Short mmCIF file of C-alpha atoms in Angstrom, two decimals:
data_model
loop_
_atom_site.label_atom_id
_atom_site.label_comp_id
_atom_site.label_asym_id
_atom_site.label_seq_id
_atom_site.Cartn_x
_atom_site.Cartn_y
_atom_site.Cartn_z
CA MET A 1 -0.04 0.16 -0.25
CA THR A 2 0.88 3.74 -1.07
CA VAL A 3 0.86 5.99 1.89
CA HIS A 4 0.77 9.81 0.78
CA SER A 5 2.04 12.12 3.13
CA PRO A 6 -0.32 15.58 2.91
CA ALA A 7 1.08 18.75 1.26
CA PRO A 8 2.29 21.28 3.23
CA GLU A 9 0.18 23.83 4.62
CA HIS A 10 0.97 27.37 3.20
CA PRO A 11 2.68 29.29 6.19
CA GLY A 12 -0.04 32.13 5.75
CA ALA A 13 -2.50 29.90 5.29
CA ARG A 14 -5.70 29.89 8.26
CA ARG A 15 -5.64 27.21 9.80
CA ARG A 16 -8.82 25.07 10.00
CA ARG A 17 -10.34 22.83 12.50
CA ASN A 18 -11.18 19.06 10.71
CA PRO A 19 -14.62 17.89 10.99
CA ARG A 20 -13.43 14.33 10.15
CA ARG A 21 -11.22 14.34 12.64
CA ALA A 22 -13.87 14.31 15.60
CA LEU A 23 -16.37 11.51 13.85
CA PRO A 24 -14.24 8.37 14.49
CA ALA A 25 -13.59 9.38 18.12
CA ALA A 26 -17.96 9.92 18.57
CA LEU A 27 -17.97 6.42 16.27
CA VAL A 28 -15.74 4.74 19.06
CA LEU A 29 -17.40 5.87 22.08
CA ALA A 30 -20.80 5.16 20.50
CA LEU A 31 -20.03 1.78 20.24
CA ALA A 32 -18.35 0.94 23.15
CA ALA A 33 -21.42 2.01 25.04
CA ALA A 34 -23.67 0.10 22.91
CA LEU A 35 -21.32 -2.97 23.64
CA THR A 36 -21.25 -2.53 27.11
CA ALA A 37 -25.21 -2.45 27.00
CA CYS A 38 -25.34 -5.67 24.68
CA GLY A 39 -22.89 -7.58 26.89
CA SER A 40 -24.24 -6.97 30.16
CA ASP A 41 -26.07 -9.63 31.46
CA GLU A 42 -27.04 -8.28 34.83
CA PRO A 43 -30.58 -9.37 35.40
CA SER A 44 -33.43 -6.69 35.79
CA ARG A 45 -34.19 -6.28 39.77
CA TYR A 46 -37.52 -6.81 41.18
CA SER A 47 -39.51 -4.54 42.89
CA ARG A 48 -43.00 -6.43 43.63
CA THR A 49 -44.36 -6.51 47.08
CA CYS A 50 -45.63 -9.53 48.29
CA GLY A 51 -47.11 -11.29 51.91
CA VAL A 52 -47.17 -14.31 53.47
CA VAL A 53 -49.66 -15.34 55.60
CA VAL A 54 -49.46 -18.74 57.42
CA ASP A 55 -52.52 -20.45 59.33
CA GLY A 56 -51.11 -22.12 62.62
CA SER A 57 -54.73 -23.54 64.09
CA GLY A 58 -55.15 -26.81 65.02
CA SER A 59 -56.41 -27.59 61.05
CA ALA A 60 -53.15 -26.57 60.00
CA ALA A 61 -51.39 -30.09 61.41
CA ALA A 62 -50.26 -32.78 59.32
CA SER A 63 -52.81 -35.27 60.75
CA ARG A 64 -55.56 -36.57 58.92
CA THR A 65 -58.44 -33.90 59.32
CA GLY A 66 -55.68 -31.21 58.65
CA PHE A 67 -54.51 -29.47 55.95
CA ASP A 68 -50.46 -29.59 56.37
CA ALA A 69 -49.66 -26.04 56.46
CA GLU A 70 -46.15 -26.81 56.71
CA ALA A 71 -45.65 -29.21 53.72
CA LYS A 72 -47.87 -26.88 51.93
CA LEU A 73 -45.25 -23.72 52.96
CA ARG A 74 -42.57 -26.21 51.38
CA ALA A 75 -44.19 -27.10 48.21
CA THR A 76 -45.41 -23.52 46.79
CA LEU A 77 -43.34 -20.62 48.66
CA GLN A 78 -40.31 -20.74 47.11
CA THR A 79 -42.58 -21.14 43.87
CA PHE A 80 -44.72 -18.14 44.49
CA LEU A 81 -42.41 -15.81 45.13
CA SER A 82 -40.26 -16.70 42.14
CA ASP A 83 -43.03 -16.72 39.75
CA HIS A 84 -43.97 -13.32 41.18
CA LYS A 85 -40.48 -12.32 41.54
CA CYS A 86 -40.93 -10.77 44.74
CA ARG A 87 -38.89 -8.38 46.84
CA LYS A 88 -39.75 -6.53 49.71
CA THR A 89 -41.95 -9.44 51.70
CA SER A 90 -43.84 -9.35 55.13
CA PHE A 91 -45.31 -12.16 56.60
CA ALA A 92 -48.54 -12.53 59.58
CA PRO A 93 -49.57 -15.52 61.04
CA ILE A 94 -53.30 -16.76 61.60
CA THR A 95 -54.11 -17.61 65.58
CA LYS A 96 -57.01 -17.26 67.66
CA VAL A 97 -56.16 -13.53 67.69
CA SER A 98 -54.25 -12.79 64.39
CA LYS A 99 -54.14 -9.02 64.92
CA ALA A 100 -52.91 -9.40 68.25
CA SER A 101 -50.49 -12.70 68.09
CA LYS A 102 -46.70 -11.96 69.09
CA CYS A 103 -45.79 -14.23 66.60
CA GLN A 104 -43.66 -12.25 64.16
CA VAL A 105 -40.72 -12.27 61.80
CA SER A 106 -39.08 -9.44 60.11
CA PRO A 107 -39.77 -8.71 56.12
CA LEU A 108 -36.91 -9.51 54.01
CA ASP A 109 -35.68 -8.05 50.70
CA LEU A 110 -35.53 -11.01 48.31
CA ASP A 111 -33.74 -9.10 45.86
CA PRO A 112 -30.77 -7.18 48.11
CA ASP A 113 -27.80 -5.09 46.67
CA THR A 114 -24.79 -7.03 45.93
CA SER A 115 -21.46 -6.36 44.34
CA LYS A 116 -21.00 -5.96 40.31
CA THR A 117 -19.46 -9.65 40.51
CA ALA A 118 -22.07 -11.43 42.57
CA ASN A 119 -24.40 -13.95 40.81
CA ARG A 120 -27.88 -12.17 41.84
CA GLU A 121 -29.42 -15.19 40.96
CA ARG A 122 -28.32 -17.34 43.25
CA ALA A 123 -28.38 -14.42 46.05
CA ARG A 124 -32.30 -14.48 45.18
CA THR A 125 -32.98 -18.15 45.30
CA THR A 126 -30.70 -18.07 48.67
CA MET A 127 -32.90 -15.64 50.02
CA ARG A 128 -36.19 -17.09 49.05
CA ALA A 129 -34.90 -20.28 51.21
CA VAL A 130 -34.60 -17.73 54.23
CA ALA A 131 -37.85 -16.44 53.57
CA LEU A 132 -38.90 -20.09 53.90
CA SER A 133 -37.10 -20.55 56.66
CA ASN A 134 -38.48 -17.94 58.49
CA ALA A 135 -42.50 -18.54 57.46
CA LEU A 136 -41.70 -22.59 59.01
CA LYS A 137 -40.86 -20.40 62.20
CA LEU A 138 -43.58 -18.27 62.15
CA LEU A 139 -45.66 -21.52 61.74
CA ARG A 140 -44.16 -23.12 64.74
CA CYS A 141 -44.59 -20.00 66.61
CA ALA A 142 -48.70 -19.85 65.69
CA GLN A 143 -49.15 -23.41 66.66
CA LYS A 144 -48.14 -23.03 70.33
CA GLU A 145 -50.79 -20.02 70.93
CA GLU A 146 -54.24 -21.11 72.12
CA PRO A 147 -55.80 -22.82 69.17
CA GLY A 148 -57.93 -21.12 66.98
CA SER A 149 -58.13 -19.69 63.67
CA ASP A 150 -58.90 -15.88 62.66
CA VAL A 151 -58.53 -16.06 59.09
CA LEU A 152 -59.58 -12.48 58.80
CA GLY A 153 -57.19 -11.04 61.56
CA GLY A 154 -54.37 -12.35 59.36
CA LEU A 155 -55.50 -10.88 56.41
CA SER A 156 -56.47 -7.48 58.15
CA ARG A 157 -52.54 -7.44 59.18
CA ILE A 158 -51.01 -8.52 56.28
CA ALA A 159 -52.43 -5.55 54.58
CA LEU A 160 -50.44 -3.38 57.07
CA SER A 161 -47.19 -4.15 54.30
CA LYS A 162 -49.57 -3.14 51.39
CA PRO A 163 -48.12 -0.55 48.95
CA SER A 164 -50.00 2.78 49.22
CA GLY A 165 -51.48 3.87 45.97
CA ASP A 166 -54.41 2.39 43.80
CA ASP A 167 -52.15 1.04 41.38
CA ALA A 168 -49.49 -0.37 43.80
CA SER A 169 -49.57 -4.22 43.17
CA PHE A 170 -49.40 -6.96 46.08
CA ASP A 171 -49.64 -10.38 45.99
CA VAL A 172 -50.36 -12.59 48.70
CA LEU A 173 -49.90 -15.85 49.33
CA VAL A 174 -52.37 -17.52 52.60
CA VAL A 175 -52.11 -20.92 53.49
CA SER A 176 -55.21 -21.81 55.53
CA ASP A 177 -58.14 -23.49 54.72
CA PHE A 178 -59.87 -20.68 55.62
CA ASP A 179 -61.88 -22.08 58.19
CA GLN A 180 -62.64 -18.70 60.61
CA GLY A 181 -63.18 -20.11 63.81
CA ASP A 182 -62.51 -17.09 66.69
CA THR A 183 -63.90 -16.30 70.51
CA ASP A 184 -66.48 -14.50 68.66
CA PHE A 185 -67.38 -16.35 65.07
CA ARG A 186 -67.11 -19.59 64.22
CA LEU A 187 -68.26 -20.19 59.63
CA GLY A 188 -69.04 -23.73 60.84
CA ARG A 189 -72.10 -22.27 62.76
CA GLN A 190 -73.87 -19.88 60.21
CA ASP A 191 -76.24 -19.92 57.81
CA LEU A 192 -75.04 -19.69 54.94
CA SER A 193 -77.29 -21.92 52.57
CA THR A 194 -78.65 -18.50 50.84
CA ALA A 195 -77.29 -15.75 49.00
CA ALA A 196 -79.58 -13.49 51.39
CA SER A 197 -78.13 -15.49 54.96
CA ARG A 198 -74.64 -15.27 53.61
CA ARG A 199 -75.30 -11.51 52.83
CA THR A 200 -76.46 -10.99 56.22
CA VAL A 201 -73.51 -13.18 58.26
CA ILE A 202 -70.86 -11.36 56.68
CA ASP A 203 -72.39 -7.81 57.40
CA GLY A 204 -72.18 -8.80 60.76
CA PHE A 205 -68.90 -10.81 60.66
CA LEU A 206 -67.25 -7.50 58.97
CA LYS A 207 -68.50 -5.00 61.50
CA SER A 208 -67.17 -7.13 64.70
CA HIS A 209 -63.95 -7.28 62.83
CA GLY A 210 -63.24 -5.13 60.13
CA ALA A 211 -62.57 -5.69 56.91
CA PRO A 212 -58.82 -6.12 55.66
CA LYS A 213 -58.12 -3.00 53.46
CA LEU A 214 -56.62 -5.59 50.62
CA SER A 215 -58.34 -3.39 48.17
CA GLY A 216 -56.84 -4.17 45.11
CA ALA A 217 -54.55 -7.17 45.83
CA ASP A 218 -54.10 -10.44 44.35
CA VAL A 219 -54.53 -13.12 46.92
CA TYR A 220 -53.65 -16.82 46.39
CA PRO A 221 -55.41 -19.30 48.73
CA VAL A 222 -53.00 -22.66 49.61
CA GLY A 223 -55.24 -25.46 51.32
CA TYR A 224 -58.75 -23.24 50.79
CA GLY A 225 -61.66 -25.24 51.73
CA MET A 226 -59.58 -28.65 52.14
CA LYS A 227 -62.43 -29.66 55.43
CA TYR A 228 -65.18 -29.78 53.21
CA HIS A 229 -63.40 -31.10 50.49
CA THR A 230 -66.05 -34.47 50.14
CA ASN A 231 -69.08 -32.71 50.87
CA THR A 232 -70.40 -30.32 47.92
CA SER A 233 -72.62 -28.66 48.43
CA HIS A 234 -71.28 -27.20 52.10
CA TYR A 235 -67.80 -26.50 49.61
CA GLU A 236 -69.90 -24.39 47.44
CA GLN A 237 -71.81 -22.45 50.51
CA PHE A 238 -68.05 -21.73 51.93
CA ASN A 239 -67.07 -20.81 48.58
CA ALA A 240 -69.55 -18.52 47.75
CA PHE A 241 -69.28 -16.85 51.22
CA TRP A 242 -64.92 -16.29 50.66
CA THR A 243 -65.73 -15.20 47.54
CA GLU A 244 -68.65 -12.33 48.12
CA LEU A 245 -66.53 -11.47 51.07
CA LEU A 246 -63.13 -11.05 49.62
CA GLU A 247 -63.60 -9.87 45.67
CA GLY A 248 -67.25 -8.54 46.82
CA ARG A 249 -66.62 -6.59 49.89
CA VAL A 250 -62.77 -6.41 50.53
CA LYS A 251 -62.56 -5.76 46.65
CA ALA A 252 -58.98 -8.07 46.09
CA HIS A 253 -58.34 -10.44 43.55
CA VAL A 254 -58.72 -14.30 44.82
CA ASP A 255 -56.29 -16.29 42.09
CA THR A 256 -56.18 -20.56 42.05
CA THR A 257 -52.86 -20.94 40.61
CA TYR A 258 -51.66 -22.53 44.31
CA ARG A 259 -54.12 -23.87 45.94
CA ARG A 260 -54.23 -27.17 46.57
#
């Protein structure tokens, strides 16, 4: 290849900036930025807020008549947290008096800040395992309290963790058979046979216990209605009661994805 030297500039000629000299540098910078963006394998951060409610009543036992809350937690919790890309995750127990229960575990950040060289997905997996461990601790604590099942109180307690704003998402996994049975209200003793009687029961129930502030939340039951799985008519009445209460009155959305 023959290289031609540029002609010498006339001593009296005015020096001019050559715009073509700046162009390669600009291209190099743009290319470097593009390569950095394309080559980055850092996953996007999680931002969703989630809740976990754990029933520690007598029916949660691993027995013939129980729904085995521990087995259901182990089978669903980590999958739920992964599916919903949960970040801030809070926990609440269901006991005889759920709102006043001393059982508690601290909220967790399931996508914590890490060093640039850390494996983020591995860190998330580790934190989901921690979440399961904490939920099991909460379950064991709840099982030691006085027998009872204040499901509505547990939902009201987790509702305290719901982000503010009508558009704020909140996904709640509820491991419970939903058989409300506290000092003042036992679901099995109520007349749920007609739509009118159910409305009357719900009116009195919410008046005495208060409605959980879960409007717009997505509620995912696990173990729901296990007591009635062999009695179709009773299950239908039970389901109609909770559907009207949670979706009709509370304005939450009930999703059966994890129902077992």
